[in-house]
Every structure is written in C-alpha cells, then in structure tokens.
Coordinates of C-alpha atoms and ligand atoms in Angstrom, one line a residue:
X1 CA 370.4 -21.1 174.7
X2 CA 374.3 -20.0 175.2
X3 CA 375.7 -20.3 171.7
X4 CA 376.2 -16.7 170.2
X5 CA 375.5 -17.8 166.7
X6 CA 372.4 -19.9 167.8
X7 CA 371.0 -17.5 170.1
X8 CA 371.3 -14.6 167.1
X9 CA 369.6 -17.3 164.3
X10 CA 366.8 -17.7 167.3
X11 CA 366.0 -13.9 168.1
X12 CA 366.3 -13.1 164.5
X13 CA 363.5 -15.9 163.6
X14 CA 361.5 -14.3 167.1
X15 CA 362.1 -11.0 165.8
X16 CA 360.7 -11.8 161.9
X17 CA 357.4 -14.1 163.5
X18 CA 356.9 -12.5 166.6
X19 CA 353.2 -13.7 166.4
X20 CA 353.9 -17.5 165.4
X21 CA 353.9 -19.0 168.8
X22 CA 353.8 -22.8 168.3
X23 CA 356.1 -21.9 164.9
X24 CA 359.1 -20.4 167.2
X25 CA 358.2 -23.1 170.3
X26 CA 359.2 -25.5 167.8
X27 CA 362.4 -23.2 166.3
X28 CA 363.4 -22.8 170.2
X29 CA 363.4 -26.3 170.7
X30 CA 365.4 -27.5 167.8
X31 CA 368.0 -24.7 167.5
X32 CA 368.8 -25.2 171.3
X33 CA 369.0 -28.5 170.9
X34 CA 371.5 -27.9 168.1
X35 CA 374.1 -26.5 169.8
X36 CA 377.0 -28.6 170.4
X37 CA 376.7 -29.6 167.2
X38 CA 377.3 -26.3 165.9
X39 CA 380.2 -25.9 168.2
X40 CA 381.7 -28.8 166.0
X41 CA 380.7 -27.6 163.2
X42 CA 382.3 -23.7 162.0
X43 CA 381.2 -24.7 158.5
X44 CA 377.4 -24.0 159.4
X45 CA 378.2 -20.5 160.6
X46 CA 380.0 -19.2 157.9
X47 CA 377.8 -20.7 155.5
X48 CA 374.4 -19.2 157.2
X49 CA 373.3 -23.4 157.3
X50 CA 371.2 -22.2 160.3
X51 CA 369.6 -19.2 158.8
X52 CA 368.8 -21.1 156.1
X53 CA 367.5 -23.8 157.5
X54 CA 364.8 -22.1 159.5
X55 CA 363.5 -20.1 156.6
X56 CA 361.1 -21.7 154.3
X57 CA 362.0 -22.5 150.7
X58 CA 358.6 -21.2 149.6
X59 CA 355.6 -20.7 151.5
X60 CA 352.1 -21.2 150.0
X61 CA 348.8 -19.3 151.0
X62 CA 345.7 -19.3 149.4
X63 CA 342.1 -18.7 149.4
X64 CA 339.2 -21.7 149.0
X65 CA 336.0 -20.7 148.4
X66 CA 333.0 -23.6 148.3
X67 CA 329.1 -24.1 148.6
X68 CA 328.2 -25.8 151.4
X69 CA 324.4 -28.1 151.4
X70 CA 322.8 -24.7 151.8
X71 CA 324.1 -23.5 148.6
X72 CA 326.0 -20.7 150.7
X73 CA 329.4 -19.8 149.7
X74 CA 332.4 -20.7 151.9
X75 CA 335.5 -19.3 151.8
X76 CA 338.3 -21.2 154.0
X77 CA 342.3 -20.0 153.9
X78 CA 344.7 -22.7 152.9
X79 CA 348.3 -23.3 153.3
X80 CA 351.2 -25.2 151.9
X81 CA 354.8 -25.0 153.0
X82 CA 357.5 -26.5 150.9
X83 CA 360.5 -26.4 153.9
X84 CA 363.4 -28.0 153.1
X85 CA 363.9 -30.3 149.8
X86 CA 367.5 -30.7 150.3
X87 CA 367.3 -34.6 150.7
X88 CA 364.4 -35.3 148.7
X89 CA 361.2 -34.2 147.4
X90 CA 359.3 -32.0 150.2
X91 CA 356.6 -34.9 152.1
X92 CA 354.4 -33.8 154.7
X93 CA 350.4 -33.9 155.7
X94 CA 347.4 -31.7 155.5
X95 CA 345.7 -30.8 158.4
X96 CA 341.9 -29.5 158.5
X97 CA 341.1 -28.2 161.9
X98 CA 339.7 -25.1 162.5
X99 CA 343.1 -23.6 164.8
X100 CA 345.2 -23.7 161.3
X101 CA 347.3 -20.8 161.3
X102 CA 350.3 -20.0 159.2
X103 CA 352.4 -20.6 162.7
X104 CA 350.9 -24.2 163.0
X105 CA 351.7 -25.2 159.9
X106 CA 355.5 -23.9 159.6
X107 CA 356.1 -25.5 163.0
X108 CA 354.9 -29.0 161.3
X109 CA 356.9 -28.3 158.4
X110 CA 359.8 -27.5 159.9
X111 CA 359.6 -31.0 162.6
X112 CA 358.7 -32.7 158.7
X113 CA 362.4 -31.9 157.5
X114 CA 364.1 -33.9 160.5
X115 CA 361.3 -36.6 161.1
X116 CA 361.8 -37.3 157.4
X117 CA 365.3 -36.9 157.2
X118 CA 365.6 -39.7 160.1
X119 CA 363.6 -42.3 158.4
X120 CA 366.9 -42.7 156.1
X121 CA 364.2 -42.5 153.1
X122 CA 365.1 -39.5 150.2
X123 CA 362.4 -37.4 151.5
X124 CA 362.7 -33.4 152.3
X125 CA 359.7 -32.0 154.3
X126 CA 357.1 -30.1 153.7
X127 CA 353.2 -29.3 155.3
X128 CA 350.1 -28.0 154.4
X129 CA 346.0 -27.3 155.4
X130 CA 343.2 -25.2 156.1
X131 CA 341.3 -23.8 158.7
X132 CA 338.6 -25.4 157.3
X133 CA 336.4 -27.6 160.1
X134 CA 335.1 -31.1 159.1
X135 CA 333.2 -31.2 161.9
X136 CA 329.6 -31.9 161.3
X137 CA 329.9 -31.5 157.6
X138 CA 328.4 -33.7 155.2
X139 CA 330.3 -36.2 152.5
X140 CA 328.9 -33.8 149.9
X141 CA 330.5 -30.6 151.7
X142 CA 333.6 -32.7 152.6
X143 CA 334.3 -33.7 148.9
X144 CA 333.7 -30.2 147.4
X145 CA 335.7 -28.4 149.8
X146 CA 339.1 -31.1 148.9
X147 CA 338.3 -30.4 145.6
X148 CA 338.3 -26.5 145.6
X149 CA 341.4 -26.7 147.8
X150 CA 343.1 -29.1 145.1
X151 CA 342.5 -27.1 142.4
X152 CA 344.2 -24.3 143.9
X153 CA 347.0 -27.0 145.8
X154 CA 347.3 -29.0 142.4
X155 CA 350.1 -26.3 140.5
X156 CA 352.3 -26.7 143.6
X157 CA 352.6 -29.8 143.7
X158 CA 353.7 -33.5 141.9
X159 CA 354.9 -37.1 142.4
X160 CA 358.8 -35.9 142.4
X161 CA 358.5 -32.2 143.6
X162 CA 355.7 -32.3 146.8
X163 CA 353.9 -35.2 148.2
X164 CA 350.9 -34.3 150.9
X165 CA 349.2 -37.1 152.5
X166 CA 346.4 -36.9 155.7
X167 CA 347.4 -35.2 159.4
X168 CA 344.2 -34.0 161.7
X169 CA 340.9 -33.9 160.1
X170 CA 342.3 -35.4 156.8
X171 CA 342.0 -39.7 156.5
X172 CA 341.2 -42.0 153.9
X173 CA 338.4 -39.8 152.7
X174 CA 339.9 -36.6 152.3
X175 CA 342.5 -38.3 150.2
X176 CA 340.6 -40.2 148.1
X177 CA 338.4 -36.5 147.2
X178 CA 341.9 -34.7 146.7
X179 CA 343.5 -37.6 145.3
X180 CA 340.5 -37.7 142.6
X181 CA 340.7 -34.1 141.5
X182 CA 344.7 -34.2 141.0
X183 CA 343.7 -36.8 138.7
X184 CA 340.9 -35.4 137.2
X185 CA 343.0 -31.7 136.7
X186 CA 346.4 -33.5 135.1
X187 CA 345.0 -36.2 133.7
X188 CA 347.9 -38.6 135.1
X189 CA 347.7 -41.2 137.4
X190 CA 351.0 -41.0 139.9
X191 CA 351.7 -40.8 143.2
X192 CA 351.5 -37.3 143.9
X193 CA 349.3 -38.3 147.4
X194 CA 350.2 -40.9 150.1
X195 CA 347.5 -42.6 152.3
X196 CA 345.5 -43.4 149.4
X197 CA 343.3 -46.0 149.1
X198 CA 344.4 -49.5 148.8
X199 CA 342.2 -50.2 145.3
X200 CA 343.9 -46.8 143.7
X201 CA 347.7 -47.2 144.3
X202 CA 348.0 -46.8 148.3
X203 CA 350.3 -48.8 150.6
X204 CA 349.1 -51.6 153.4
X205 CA 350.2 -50.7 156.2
X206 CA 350.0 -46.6 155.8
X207 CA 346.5 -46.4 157.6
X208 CA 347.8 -48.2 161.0
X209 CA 351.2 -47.0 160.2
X210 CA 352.1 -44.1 162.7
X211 CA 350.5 -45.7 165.9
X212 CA 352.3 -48.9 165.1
X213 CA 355.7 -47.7 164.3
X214 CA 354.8 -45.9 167.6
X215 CA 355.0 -48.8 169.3
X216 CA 357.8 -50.8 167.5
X217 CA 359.8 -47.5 168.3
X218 CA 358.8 -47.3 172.1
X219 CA 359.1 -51.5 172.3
X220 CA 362.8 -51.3 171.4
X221 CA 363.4 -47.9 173.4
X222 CA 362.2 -50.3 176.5
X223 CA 364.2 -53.1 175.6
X224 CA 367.6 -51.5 175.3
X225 CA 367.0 -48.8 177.8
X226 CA 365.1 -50.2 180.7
X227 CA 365.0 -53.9 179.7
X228 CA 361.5 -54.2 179.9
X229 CA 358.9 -54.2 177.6
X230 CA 355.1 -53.1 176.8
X231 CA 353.9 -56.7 178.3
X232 CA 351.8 -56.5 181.2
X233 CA 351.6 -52.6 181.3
X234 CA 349.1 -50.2 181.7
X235 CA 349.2 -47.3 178.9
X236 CA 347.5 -44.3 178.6
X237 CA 346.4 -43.1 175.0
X238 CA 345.1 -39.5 174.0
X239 CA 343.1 -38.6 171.2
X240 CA 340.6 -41.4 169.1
X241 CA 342.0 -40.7 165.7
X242 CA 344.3 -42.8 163.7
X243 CA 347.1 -42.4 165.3
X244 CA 345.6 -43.5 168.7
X245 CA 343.6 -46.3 167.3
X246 CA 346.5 -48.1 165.6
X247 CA 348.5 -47.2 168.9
X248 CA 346.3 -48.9 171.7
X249 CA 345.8 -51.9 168.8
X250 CA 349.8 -53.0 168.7
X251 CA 349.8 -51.9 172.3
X252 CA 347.4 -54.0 172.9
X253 CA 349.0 -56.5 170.4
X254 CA 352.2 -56.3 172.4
X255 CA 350.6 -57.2 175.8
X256 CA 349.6 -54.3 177.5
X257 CA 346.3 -52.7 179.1
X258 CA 345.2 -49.8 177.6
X259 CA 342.7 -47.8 180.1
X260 CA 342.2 -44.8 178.3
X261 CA 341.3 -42.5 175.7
X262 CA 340.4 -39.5 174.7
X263 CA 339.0 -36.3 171.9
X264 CA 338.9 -33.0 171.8
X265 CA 336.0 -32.9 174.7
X266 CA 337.0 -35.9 177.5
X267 CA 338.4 -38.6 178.4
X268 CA 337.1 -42.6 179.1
X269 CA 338.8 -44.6 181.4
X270 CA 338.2 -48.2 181.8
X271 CA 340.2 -50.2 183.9
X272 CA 338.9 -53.4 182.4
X273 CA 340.9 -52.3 179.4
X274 CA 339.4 -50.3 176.5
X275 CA 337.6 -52.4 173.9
X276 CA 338.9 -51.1 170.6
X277 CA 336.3 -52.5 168.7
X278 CA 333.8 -50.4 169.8
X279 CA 336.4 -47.5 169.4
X280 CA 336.7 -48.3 166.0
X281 CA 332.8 -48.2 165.6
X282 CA 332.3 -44.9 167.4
X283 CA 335.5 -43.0 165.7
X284 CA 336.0 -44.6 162.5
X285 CA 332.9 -46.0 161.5
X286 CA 330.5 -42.7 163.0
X287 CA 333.1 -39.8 163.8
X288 CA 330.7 -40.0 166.9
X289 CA 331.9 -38.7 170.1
X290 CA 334.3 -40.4 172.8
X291 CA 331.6 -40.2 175.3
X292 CA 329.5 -42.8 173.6
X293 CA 332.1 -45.8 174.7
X294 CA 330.1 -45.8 178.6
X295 CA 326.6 -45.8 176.9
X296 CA 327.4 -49.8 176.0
X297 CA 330.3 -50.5 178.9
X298 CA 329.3 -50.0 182.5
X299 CA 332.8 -50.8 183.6
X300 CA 334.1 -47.3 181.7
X301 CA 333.2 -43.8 183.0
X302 CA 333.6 -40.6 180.9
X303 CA 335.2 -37.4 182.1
X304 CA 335.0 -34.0 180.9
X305 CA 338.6 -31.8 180.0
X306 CA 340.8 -34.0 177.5
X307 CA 344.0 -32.7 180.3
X308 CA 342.8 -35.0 182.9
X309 CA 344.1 -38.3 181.2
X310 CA 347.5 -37.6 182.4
X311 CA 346.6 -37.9 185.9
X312 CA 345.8 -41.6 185.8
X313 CA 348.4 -43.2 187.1
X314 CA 349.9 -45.2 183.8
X315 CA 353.4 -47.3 183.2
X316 CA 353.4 -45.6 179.3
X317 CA 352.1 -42.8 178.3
X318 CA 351.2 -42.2 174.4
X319 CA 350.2 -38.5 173.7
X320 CA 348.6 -39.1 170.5
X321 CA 346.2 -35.7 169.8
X322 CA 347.3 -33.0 169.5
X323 CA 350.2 -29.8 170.1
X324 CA 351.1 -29.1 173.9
X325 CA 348.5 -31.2 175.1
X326 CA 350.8 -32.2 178.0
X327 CA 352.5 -29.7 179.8
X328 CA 355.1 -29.5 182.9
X329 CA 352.4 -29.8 185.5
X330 CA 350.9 -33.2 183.2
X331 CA 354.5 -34.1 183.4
X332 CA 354.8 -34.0 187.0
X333 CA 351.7 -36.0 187.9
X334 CA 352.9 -38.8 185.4
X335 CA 356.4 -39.2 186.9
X336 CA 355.2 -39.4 190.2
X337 CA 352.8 -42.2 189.1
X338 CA 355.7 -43.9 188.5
X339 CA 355.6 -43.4 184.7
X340 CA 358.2 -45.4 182.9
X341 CA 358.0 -44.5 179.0
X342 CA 356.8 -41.5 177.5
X343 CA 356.8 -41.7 173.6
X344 CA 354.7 -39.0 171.1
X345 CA 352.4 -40.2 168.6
X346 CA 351.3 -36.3 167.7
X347 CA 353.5 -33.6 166.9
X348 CA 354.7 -31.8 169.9
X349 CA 352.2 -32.8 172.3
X350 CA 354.8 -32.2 175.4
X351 CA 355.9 -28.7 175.9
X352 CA 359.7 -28.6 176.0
X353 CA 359.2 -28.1 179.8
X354 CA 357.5 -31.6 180.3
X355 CA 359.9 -32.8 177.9
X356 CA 363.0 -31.9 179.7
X357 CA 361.0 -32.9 182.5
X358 CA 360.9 -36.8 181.9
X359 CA 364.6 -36.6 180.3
X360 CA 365.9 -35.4 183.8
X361 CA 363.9 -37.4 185.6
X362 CA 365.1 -40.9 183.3
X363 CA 362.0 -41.9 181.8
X364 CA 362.2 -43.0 178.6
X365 CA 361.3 -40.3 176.5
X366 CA 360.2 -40.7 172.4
X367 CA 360.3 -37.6 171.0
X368 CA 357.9 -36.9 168.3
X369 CA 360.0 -36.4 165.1
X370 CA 361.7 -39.9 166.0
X371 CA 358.4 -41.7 167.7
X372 CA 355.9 -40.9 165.2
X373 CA 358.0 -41.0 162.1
X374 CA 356.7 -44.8 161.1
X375 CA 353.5 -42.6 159.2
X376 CA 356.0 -40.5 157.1
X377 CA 358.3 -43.3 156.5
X378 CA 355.5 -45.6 155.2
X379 CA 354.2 -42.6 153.0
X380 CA 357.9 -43.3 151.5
X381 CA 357.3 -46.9 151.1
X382 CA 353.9 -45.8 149.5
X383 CA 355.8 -43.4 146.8
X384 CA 358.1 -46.2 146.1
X385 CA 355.6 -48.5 145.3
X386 CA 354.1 -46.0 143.4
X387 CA 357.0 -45.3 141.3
X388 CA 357.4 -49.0 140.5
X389 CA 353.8 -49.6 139.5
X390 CA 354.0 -52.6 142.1
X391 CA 352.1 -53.4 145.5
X392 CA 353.7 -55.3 148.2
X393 CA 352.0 -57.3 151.2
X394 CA 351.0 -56.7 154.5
X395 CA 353.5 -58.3 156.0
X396 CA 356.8 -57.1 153.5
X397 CA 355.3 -53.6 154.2
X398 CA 355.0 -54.2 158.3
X399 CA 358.7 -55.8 158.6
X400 CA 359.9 -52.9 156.7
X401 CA 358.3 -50.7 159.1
X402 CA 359.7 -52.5 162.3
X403 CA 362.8 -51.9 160.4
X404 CA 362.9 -48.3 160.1
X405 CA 361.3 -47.6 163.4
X406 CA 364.1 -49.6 165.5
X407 CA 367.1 -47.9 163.1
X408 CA 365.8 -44.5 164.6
X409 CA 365.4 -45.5 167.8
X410 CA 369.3 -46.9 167.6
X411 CA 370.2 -43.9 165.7
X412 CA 368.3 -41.6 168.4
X413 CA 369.9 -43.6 171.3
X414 CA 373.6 -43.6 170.3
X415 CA 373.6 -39.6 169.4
X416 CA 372.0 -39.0 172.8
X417 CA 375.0 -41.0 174.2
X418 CA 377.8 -40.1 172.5
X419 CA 376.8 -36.4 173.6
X420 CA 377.0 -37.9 177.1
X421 CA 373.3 -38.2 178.2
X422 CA 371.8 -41.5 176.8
X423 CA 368.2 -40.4 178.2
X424 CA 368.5 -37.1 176.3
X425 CA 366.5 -38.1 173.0
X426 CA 365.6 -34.9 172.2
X427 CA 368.8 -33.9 171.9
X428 CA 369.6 -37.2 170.1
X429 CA 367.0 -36.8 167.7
X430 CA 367.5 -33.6 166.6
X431 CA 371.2 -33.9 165.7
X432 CA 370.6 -37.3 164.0
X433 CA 368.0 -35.8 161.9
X434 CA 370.1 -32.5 161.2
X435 CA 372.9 -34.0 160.5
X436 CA 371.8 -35.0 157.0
X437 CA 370.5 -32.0 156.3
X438 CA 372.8 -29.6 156.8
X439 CA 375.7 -32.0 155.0
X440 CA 373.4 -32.2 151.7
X441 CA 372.7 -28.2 152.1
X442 CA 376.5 -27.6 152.2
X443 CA 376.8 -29.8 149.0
X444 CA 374.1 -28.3 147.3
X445 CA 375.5 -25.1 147.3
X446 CA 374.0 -21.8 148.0
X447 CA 370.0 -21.5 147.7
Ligands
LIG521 P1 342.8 -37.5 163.6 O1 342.1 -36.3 163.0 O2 342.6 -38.9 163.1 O3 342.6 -37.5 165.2 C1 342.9 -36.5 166.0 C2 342.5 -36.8 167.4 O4 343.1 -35.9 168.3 C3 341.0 -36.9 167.6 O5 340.7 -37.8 168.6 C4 340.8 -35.4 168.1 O6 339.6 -35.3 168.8 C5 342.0 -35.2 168.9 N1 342.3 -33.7 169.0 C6 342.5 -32.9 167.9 N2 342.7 -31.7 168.3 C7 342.6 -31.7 169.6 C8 342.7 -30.7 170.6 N3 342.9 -29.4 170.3 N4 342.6 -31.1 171.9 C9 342.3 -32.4 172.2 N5 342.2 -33.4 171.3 C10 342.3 -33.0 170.0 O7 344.4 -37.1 163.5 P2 345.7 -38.1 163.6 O8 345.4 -39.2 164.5 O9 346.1 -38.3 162.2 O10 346.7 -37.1 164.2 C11 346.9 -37.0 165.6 C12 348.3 -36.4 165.9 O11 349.3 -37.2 165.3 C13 348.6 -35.0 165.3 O12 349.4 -34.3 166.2 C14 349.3 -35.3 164.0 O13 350.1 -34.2 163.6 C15 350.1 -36.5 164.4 N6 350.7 -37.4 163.4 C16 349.8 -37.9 162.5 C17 350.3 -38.8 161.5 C18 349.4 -39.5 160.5 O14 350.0 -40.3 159.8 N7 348.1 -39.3 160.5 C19 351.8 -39.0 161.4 C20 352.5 -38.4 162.5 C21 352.0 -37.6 163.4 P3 338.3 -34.7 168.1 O15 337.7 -35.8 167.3 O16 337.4 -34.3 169.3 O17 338.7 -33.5 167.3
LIG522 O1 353.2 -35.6 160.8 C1 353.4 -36.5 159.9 O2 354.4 -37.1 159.8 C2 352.2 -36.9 159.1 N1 351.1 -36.3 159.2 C3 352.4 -37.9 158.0 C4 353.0 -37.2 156.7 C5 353.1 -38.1 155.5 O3 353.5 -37.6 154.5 O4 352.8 -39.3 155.6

C-alpha cells in the first residue's frame, strides 16, 4: 500500500476494528487494490468516497433466544449489515455457522457491495447471520430458531430496502422457515427472500446457481485467456455444500474429471472421478458426513485435515468452502502441480498471499467477488420475477446466467489489462466493481 490517502483510509479502518481480522483482510485487499484508481480519481479524496465506502451504512446486532427439543432456552447473537445501498436495495446472505462474528460478517458485506455491483443488476450489498450451529439439530429446532431470528430480522428488512437469501448453514430449508415467518409477521406475500422455494415464488436456477455460474465464468476465463477449456481436465473441488455440488456437476457437465471433495473434517479423492450422485445422497439428502462416499466406493479413499486437497496434483482448482482455506504454502503446491485455473466458489478462500501468488505466476486466477457472483446475480433474476408476479424457465433463467457470468469475466479481463497486467483479476475486479459505486455515491450526494 503506497497511496497516502489509501494507506490513511486503511490504518484508520485498522485503528477503529483492530480485532476484526478477516473484516480488515478483506479492507486490505480491496483498498490496495484500489489504488491507481484513486490516483485517477481526486474526486474520491476530497469527497471522503473511501471513508465512506468502508463504513457501514447501518450495522445490525441482536439477540435470539429459542427452546431447543429439550425445552431449554437458547440464546444465539445475530447480525445484519446493510453496507452500501447506493446502487440498489442492500442483497446479501445469511450465514449460520458457529465462527459468526461481527468481523465475518462485515467482510462478506463489504465483498457483497462489489460482487453485486459487477453483476450489472440494481443491487447494493448487504450480509447477515448467527453464530448459531445447525449441526446436529433437529427440523423442529431448525425452524424455531429461523423463526425467532426473523422476528427480530423482519423490521430491518423488505422487498425494496434488504433482501437476505442462504450463505453457510442456511439452504432451501432455512429459507422456507424464514421466508414463512416474514409472511406470517406482515401478512404480505413479496419477495423480501431469495432462494426460496420453487412452489412459493423462487427462481430455477438459484439452487445450482453459484457453482454453475462458477464454471461458465472459469469456462470463458480459459477460453480467452489460455485457449483451453474445462474438457478433459482434472479439477479439484472443496467443501460438499451447494456451491460445490453444482460446481463438480457443470464441471462435470463441461467434460472434466472431478477427483475430489471435501467438509469441514477431510477430504475424498477418487481418481475414478467422484460420483455426484451419491454426493448428493450423503450431503443433500442426509447432511451426512464426507467420509461416508468410501463406505460404497472402494476406488475412493478418505483423508483426514480438509487442507490436504490442495496437494493433489489438479489442472483447476475450485475452493468452494470456506474463508482462507488456501493459503500461500496451498498456493505453492498447486502451481507446481502444474495448476492452470484457479477460480473461487466461496468468499475469500485464498489469502491475498496465494492470490497474488497464482497472478504472478500466470494462472488464471477467478477472484471471488467476480467467480462466484452467478448466486447473487440469480438472487436478482429471483427479485425480478418476484416483482412481476411471473416465473420463467429453466433454460430462459440458465442463458441469462451464462450471460452475466461471461459479461464479468470480460469486464474483469479488460480492467486487468488496460491497467497493464491482464492476469491481475483481482485488481480487475475490484475497480470494475468500484467503479459503479463510487460514481452513484458521488451523485447521491453526501450520506
Ligand atoms: P454450505 O453450507 O452449503 O456448504 C459449506 C461447505 O463448506 C460444507 O461442505 C462445509 O463442510 C464446508 N465448510 C464450511 N466451513 C468450513 C471450514 N471452516 N473448513 C472447511 N470446510 C468448511 O454453504 P455454501 O456452499 O452455500 O457456501 C460455501 C461458500 O460459498 C461460502 O464461502 C459462501 O460464502 C460462498 N458463497 C455461497 C453462495 C450461495 O449462493 N450459497 C454464493 C456465493 C458464495 P461441513 O459440512 O463439514 O460444515
Ligand atoms: O455470497 C453470496 O453472494 C451469497 N451468499 C448469495 C447472496 C444472495 O443474495 O443470493
């Protein structure tokens, strides 16, 4: 960081959160990434666009208290940031995992306003959750803990002011639960949630959404920057949620092998190729364990320590679990594997050492905020459907999709270039997504 005014925004926010460490990781990475933007650009400096842009418009926290199957009173802490709403109405997931801090959640909100902003769709960012654990909790405790939390959540937020939808820990369920106590509290049926269910105004599409716009994004990031394609390659995939299952499925889709997988405990590799069927049984029909894939396929082994993945040797790589789940040593192993493509599913799974690893090293590198944006952006396709009391098709939905996720990739690309490193997609990405931003903040006037 060399800019004087970027480095002061930067210690300032380090100063004011000095205990948020994934919250200024994120800051770090994105103001840096800023700067020669803000050396064209006076106008941001003299009208404080950074300062504001870091600080939260309003920042939500509140207690949920519940009785779990023992009749024992829970109480869980929950969270909703509204970040920026200067393009649209604030949009971002809920995440229910048990490491939810206020730090996690400002660094999702804050990726939300860019990611959103370069979907080109009218949508500002936002983020929300609980430290609440869904692990090994019944249907019974799951639905009365989403509807305490909604019935605190509820007066914050509405169909043209805040739109949640699911992140970790919250699917199709959890939506449905909040989704019904909205309803059931206002007594108006809108689309206030995305990722609802497809019988009560949700989109096709939204549930495989992230993983495949995942893939359209990294299939067009080969095409145009390595002339190649997914076809024929073997592709690591972490995590077994729904971002990784719709991930291996077009990767799959697309022609490639997909060897591995993981959760929060290990890993399975089978060189045979992973049979996503029985994936699909163990995560989404049980919310069993990853381990249970060798019990019916001799060919696979399981290992302990989700970190190992990375050191299979792999043509792509999909990061699809969690934050900083790949670091600089991860990186390392990868590009000497001859890794090719590197493209995020979750949010910030690469530290911003592995990340600036593969951009030096020219692998094709899909930074989160432009890889993963194809959930988000299909959220947007949800609320519009939602707004015009309509429902379109699998495929109108899909092609859409494809759409958007190649316009960011092209968008991306051509920033990253014209700053003089076409492989620098962080860089790209960032400014892309900024851009808009900090234009409709300058028009806005002060707030
Ligand atoms: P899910 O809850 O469906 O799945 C999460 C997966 O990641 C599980 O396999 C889980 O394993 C694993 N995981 C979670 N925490 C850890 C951890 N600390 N270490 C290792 N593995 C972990 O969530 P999603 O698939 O929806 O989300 C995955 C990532 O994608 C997140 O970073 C999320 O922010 C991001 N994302 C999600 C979008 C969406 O539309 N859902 C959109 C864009 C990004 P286990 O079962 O053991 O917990
Ligand atoms: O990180 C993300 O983009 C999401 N969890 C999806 C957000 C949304 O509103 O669909």
């Amino acid at each position: 960081m060399q800019t004087p005014y970027v480095k002061r925004v930067y210690e300032d926010l380090q100063r004011k959160n000095a205990n948020e460490k994934e919250f200024l990781q994120a800051a770090y990475e994105i103001l840096e990434s800023l700067e020669p933007y803000v050396k064209k650009h006076p106008e941001l400096e003299k009208n404080k666009i950074l300062e504001r842009f870091v600080e939260p418009e309003r920042f939500v926290q509140f207690r949920v208290a519940w009785i779990d199957d023992k009749g024992e009173v829970q109480v869980n802490r929950g969270y909703r940031v509204q970040y920026n709403s200067s393009i649209g109405p604030y949009k971002g997931g809920l995440r229910f995992h048990p490491s939810v801090n206020a730090s996690i959640i400002k660094f999702l909100g804050l990726e939300q306003v860019l990611k959103n902003s370069l979907t080109s769709l009218p949508m500002g960012g936002g983020k929300g959750g609980s430290d609440f654990d869904p692990k090994g909790k019944s249907d019974h405790e799951i639905m009365s803990f989403c509807q305490a939390f909604m019935t605190e959540l509820y007066r914050h937020i509405g169909e043209d002011t805040d739109v949640p939808a699911g992140d970790i820990g919250v699917g199709a369920r959890e939506v449905g639960y909040l989704y019904g106590q909205y309803k059931r509290i206002q007594n108006k049926t809108v689309g206030v949630l995305t990722g609802k269910g497809i019988p009560f105004g949700g989109s096709l599409v939204r549930k495989e959404a992230t993983g495949f716009g995942l893939c359209y994004f990294t299939e067009e990031a080969l095409k145009v920057m390595k002339e190649d394609s997914f076809k024929k390659k073997t592709v690591l995939v972490s995590g077994s949620g729904n971002v990784a299952i719709y991930a291996c499925k077009k990767a799959i889709e697309l022609g490639a092998t997909v060897v591995a997988m993981s959760d929060s405990n290990g890993y399975i590799y089978d060189k045979t190729g992973i049979k996503l069927e029985l994936i699909q049984e163990i995560k989404e029909g049980r919310r069993g364990r990853i381990q249970e894939y060798i019990e019916k396929v001799p060919t696979a082994s399981y290992h302990e320590g989700a970190k190992g993945i990375w050191q299979i040797p792999c043509d792509i790589a999909l990061p699809c679990a969690t934050q900083n789940e790949l670091d600089l040593e991860d990186a390392k192993v990868l590009v000497q594997n001859g890794v090719i493509a590197v493209c995020e599913g979750a949010n910030m799974p690469s530290t911003l050492e592995a990340a600036k690893y593969f951009i030096e090293h020219k692998v094709v590198y899909g930074p989160a905020k432009a890889a993963n944006a194809g959930g988000v952006a299909t959220s947007g396709l949800e609320m519009c459907q939602n707004s015009a009391r309509l429902s379109w098709s699998f495929e109108e939905v899909d092609a859409k999709l494809k759409k958007i996720m190649v316009q960011i990739f092209h968008n991306t690309y051509h920033t990253a270039k014209s700053l003089g490193n076409s492989f620098d997609t962080l860089t790209g990405a960032n400014i892309a997504g900024f851009d808009k931003v900090a234009k409709a903040m300058l028009a806005l006037g002060v707030y």
